[in-house]
mmCIF file of C-alpha atoms in Angstrom:
data_model
loop_
_atom_site.group_PDB
_atom_site.id
_atom_site.type_symbol
_atom_site.label_atom_id
_atom_site.label_comp_id
_atom_site.label_asym_id
_atom_site.label_seq_id
_atom_site.Cartn_x
_atom_site.Cartn_y
_atom_site.Cartn_z
ATOM 1 C CA MET A 1 63.921 182.497 97.378
ATOM 2 C CA ASN A 2 67.053 181.496 95.414
ATOM 3 C CA GLY A 3 68.226 179.310 98.320
ATOM 4 C CA ARG A 4 64.940 177.396 98.234
ATOM 5 C CA ARG A 5 65.182 176.829 94.449
ATOM 6 C CA LEU A 6 68.641 175.318 94.847
ATOM 7 C CA THR A 7 67.800 173.170 97.889
ATOM 8 C CA ILE A 8 65.020 171.145 96.250
ATOM 9 C CA PRO A 9 67.072 169.982 93.196
ATOM 10 C CA ILE A 10 70.001 169.123 95.474
ATOM 11 C CA LEU A 11 67.772 167.018 97.728
ATOM 12 C CA VAL A 12 66.203 165.284 94.712
ATOM 13 C CA ALA A 13 69.654 164.517 93.240
ATOM 14 C CA ALA A 14 70.886 163.172 96.580
ATOM 15 C CA GLY A 15 67.809 160.943 96.913
ATOM 16 C CA ILE A 16 68.261 159.563 93.386
ATOM 17 C CA SER A 17 71.961 158.883 94.074
ATOM 18 C CA LEU A 18 71.184 156.999 97.287
ATOM 19 C CA ALA A 19 68.456 154.951 95.586
ATOM 20 C CA ALA A 20 70.778 154.057 92.693
ATOM 21 C CA ALA A 21 73.531 153.044 95.127
ATOM 22 C CA ALA A 22 71.113 150.806 97.032
ATOM 23 C CA VAL A 23 69.866 149.123 93.839
ATOM 24 C CA LEU A 24 73.375 148.593 92.451
ATOM 25 C CA GLY A 25 74.730 147.226 95.736
ATOM 26 C CA TRP A 26 77.290 149.958 96.289
ATOM 27 C CA PRO A 27 79.877 149.741 97.696
ATOM 28 C CA PRO A 28 80.828 146.460 95.998
ATOM 29 C CA GLY A 29 82.775 143.675 97.715
ATOM 30 C CA GLU A 30 86.332 142.807 96.800
ATOM 31 C CA GLY A 31 87.035 142.253 93.132
ATOM 32 C CA GLY A 32 83.789 143.947 92.071
ATOM 33 C CA ALA A 33 81.679 141.147 93.508
ATOM 34 C CA PRO A 34 78.631 142.123 95.514
ATOM 35 C CA ALA A 35 79.216 142.666 99.194
ATOM 36 C CA PRO A 36 77.576 139.923 101.282
ATOM 37 C CA ALA A 37 74.135 140.927 102.480
ATOM 38 C CA ALA A 38 74.169 142.571 105.901
ATOM 39 C CA ARG A 39 71.187 140.551 107.094
ATOM 40 C CA SER A 40 73.085 137.321 106.617
ATOM 41 C CA THR A 41 76.098 138.266 108.719
ATOM 42 C CA PRO A 42 75.811 136.479 112.056
ATOM 43 C CA ALA A 43 75.903 138.464 115.272
ATOM 44 C CA PRO A 44 77.903 136.722 118.013
ATOM 45 C CA ALA A 45 75.672 136.180 121.034
ATOM 46 C CA THR A 46 77.039 133.181 122.891
ATOM 47 C CA ALA A 47 80.392 132.295 124.402
ATOM 48 C CA ALA A 48 80.921 129.777 121.572
ATOM 49 C CA ALA A 49 80.300 132.508 118.999
ATOM 50 C CA ARG A 50 83.058 134.627 120.605
ATOM 51 C CA SER A 51 85.632 131.894 120.015
ATOM 52 C CA PRO A 52 87.391 131.905 116.632
ATOM 53 C CA SER A 53 84.772 131.375 113.961
ATOM 54 C CA LEU A 54 84.195 131.032 110.251
ATOM 55 C CA TYR A 55 81.105 132.240 108.383
ATOM 56 C CA CYS A 56 80.461 131.321 104.745
ATOM 57 C CA GLU A 57 77.616 132.246 102.445
ATOM 58 C CA PHE A 58 76.893 131.012 98.974
ATOM 59 C CA TYR A 59 74.895 132.806 96.314
ATOM 60 C CA ASN A 60 72.146 132.098 93.812
ATOM 61 C CA VAL A 61 72.930 131.645 90.122
ATOM 62 C CA THR A 62 73.284 135.384 89.502
ATOM 63 C CA GLY A 63 75.734 135.693 92.395
ATOM 64 C CA ARG A 64 73.829 138.536 94.041
ATOM 65 C CA THR A 65 71.500 136.937 96.607
ATOM 66 C CA PRO A 66 72.666 134.591 99.378
ATOM 67 C CA LYS A 67 71.236 131.078 98.909
ATOM 68 C CA VAL A 68 72.641 129.454 102.068
ATOM 69 C CA GLY A 69 75.032 130.414 104.857
ATOM 70 C CA PHE A 70 76.984 128.325 107.369
ATOM 71 C CA SER A 71 78.520 129.484 110.645
ATOM 72 C CA PHE A 72 81.207 127.511 112.471
ATOM 73 C CA ALA A 73 83.052 127.739 115.785
ATOM 74 C CA VAL A 74 86.691 126.761 115.293
ATOM 75 C CA GLU A 75 87.526 123.995 117.780
ATOM 76 C CA HIS A 76 91.290 124.286 117.271
ATOM 77 C CA GLU A 77 93.228 126.105 114.568
ATOM 78 C CA ASP A 78 95.917 123.669 113.538
ATOM 79 C CA ALA A 79 96.198 121.068 110.801
ATOM 80 C CA GLY A 80 93.181 118.807 110.980
ATOM 81 C CA ALA A 81 91.166 121.382 112.951
ATOM 82 C CA ALA A 82 87.488 120.673 113.484
ATOM 83 C CA TYR A 83 84.763 123.208 112.917
ATOM 84 C CA ALA A 84 81.575 122.904 114.989
ATOM 85 C CA GLN A 85 78.598 124.102 112.954
ATOM 86 C CA ILE A 86 76.663 126.804 114.834
ATOM 87 C CA PHE A 87 73.865 127.371 112.335
ATOM 88 C CA ARG A 88 72.713 127.090 108.724
ATOM 89 C CA ARG A 89 70.625 129.912 107.232
ATOM 90 C CA GLU A 90 68.535 129.408 104.081
ATOM 91 C CA MET A 91 67.579 132.065 101.516
ATOM 92 C CA SER A 92 63.974 131.847 102.789
ATOM 93 C CA GLY A 93 65.170 133.183 106.148
ATOM 94 C CA GLU A 94 64.773 129.799 107.853
ATOM 95 C CA GLN A 95 67.661 129.177 110.232
ATOM 96 C CA THR A 96 68.669 125.904 111.846
ATOM 97 C CA ASP A 97 70.520 126.575 115.111
ATOM 98 C CA LEU A 98 72.677 123.761 116.436
ATOM 99 C CA GLU A 99 73.412 123.709 120.155
ATOM 100 C CA GLY A 100 75.929 121.859 122.319
ATOM 101 C CA ALA A 101 76.304 118.174 121.556
ATOM 102 C CA ASP A 102 74.050 118.509 118.489
ATOM 103 C CA ARG A 103 76.661 120.588 116.664
ATOM 104 C CA PRO A 104 78.129 118.514 113.850
ATOM 105 C CA LEU A 105 81.926 118.645 113.602
ATOM 106 C CA TRP A 106 83.167 119.380 110.106
ATOM 107 C CA ALA A 107 86.673 118.194 109.226
ATOM 108 C CA PHE A 108 89.178 120.774 107.976
ATOM 109 C CA ASP A 109 91.808 119.563 105.537
ATOM 110 C CA GLU A 110 94.501 122.136 104.851
ATOM 111 C CA SER A 111 96.498 119.677 102.739
ATOM 112 C CA ASP A 112 93.870 119.830 99.970
ATOM 113 C CA ASP A 113 94.316 122.475 97.287
ATOM 114 C CA PRO A 114 92.205 124.445 97.990
ATOM 115 C CA ALA A 115 91.756 123.768 101.719
ATOM 116 C CA THR A 116 88.392 122.105 102.393
ATOM 117 C CA LEU A 117 85.745 121.641 105.035
ATOM 118 C CA HIS A 118 83.787 118.371 104.916
ATOM 119 C CA SER A 119 80.446 117.788 106.606
ATOM 120 C CA PRO A 120 80.353 114.744 108.903
ATOM 121 C CA ASP A 121 78.268 112.740 106.405
ATOM 122 C CA GLY A 122 80.427 113.825 103.453
ATOM 123 C CA ALA A 123 77.421 115.311 101.619
ATOM 124 C CA ILE A 124 78.727 118.893 101.657
ATOM 125 C CA GLN A 125 82.197 120.211 100.913
ATOM 126 C CA ILE A 126 83.291 123.833 101.232
ATOM 127 C CA ASN A 127 86.403 124.836 99.294
ATOM 128 C CA LEU A 128 88.343 127.674 100.935
ATOM 129 C CA TYR A 129 90.438 129.551 98.372
ATOM 130 C CA GLY A 130 93.517 131.386 99.666
ATOM 131 C CA ASP A 131 96.078 130.653 102.331
ATOM 132 C CA ARG A 132 94.637 131.112 105.816
ATOM 133 C CA PRO A 133 92.940 134.477 105.337
ATOM 134 C CA LYS A 134 93.440 137.098 108.015
ATOM 135 C CA PRO A 135 90.742 137.445 110.691
ATOM 136 C CA GLY A 136 88.316 140.348 110.580
ATOM 137 C CA SER A 137 86.212 141.791 107.835
ATOM 138 C CA HIS A 138 88.313 140.260 105.057
ATOM 139 C CA TRP A 139 86.031 138.168 102.840
ATOM 140 C CA PHE A 140 87.693 135.529 100.687
ATOM 141 C CA GLU A 141 86.457 133.279 97.891
ATOM 142 C CA ALA A 142 84.832 129.944 98.653
ATOM 143 C CA GLY A 143 82.960 127.254 96.766
ATOM 144 C CA LEU A 144 80.148 124.961 97.901
ATOM 145 C CA ARG A 145 79.948 121.431 96.520
ATOM 146 C CA SER A 146 76.712 119.691 97.414
ATOM 147 C CA VAL A 147 73.914 117.677 95.821
ATOM 148 C CA GLN A 148 71.358 119.508 97.980
ATOM 149 C CA TYR A 149 72.580 123.058 97.267
ATOM 150 C CA LEU A 150 74.348 122.312 93.960
ATOM 151 C CA ASN A 151 77.700 123.889 93.191
ATOM 152 C CA ARG A 152 77.652 127.482 94.422
ATOM 153 C CA GLU A 153 80.199 130.243 94.547
ATOM 154 C CA GLY A 154 80.474 132.337 97.666
ATOM 155 C CA LYS A 155 82.633 134.005 100.257
ATOM 156 C CA CYS A 156 83.817 133.272 103.796
ATOM 157 C CA ARG A 157 85.103 135.412 106.633
ATOM 158 C CA ARG A 158 87.106 134.403 109.703
ATOM 159 C CA SER A 159 86.829 136.115 113.033
ATOM 160 C CA ALA A 160 89.320 135.994 115.884
ATOM 161 C CA ALA A 161 88.498 135.163 119.494
#
């Protein structure tokens, strides 16, 4: 009987702890910022997605919910590299997939401080803070400059081939 009395409070405490962690977004991302939402992380499915890539997402005003995300295939990783946009995902869940010749090439300018990505029409600029972040799960700071999406703070992550 004593074992049963102890089990119920322990299970209740564990459930409350898990619920609190989920609400508070634990574990946090780097620097105490919220970790990017798992649902917005792209899953590589095509040969182009397995090439070096860059994924960036930008948050709402509170900095907790992704507003828009961009995924790019890196065409070549040297100065003046071009990034072919794979998709754009909106906060509503709507995703615009860009295939083959329809993929816009964004210009990468490493000489800017911070390094920048520019959309082909010049309407969107992504500022990449930090010197060539290491590939993998390392998220680094980024900033979105756009009339459509306004100025948003966010994070990007590179992946290797």
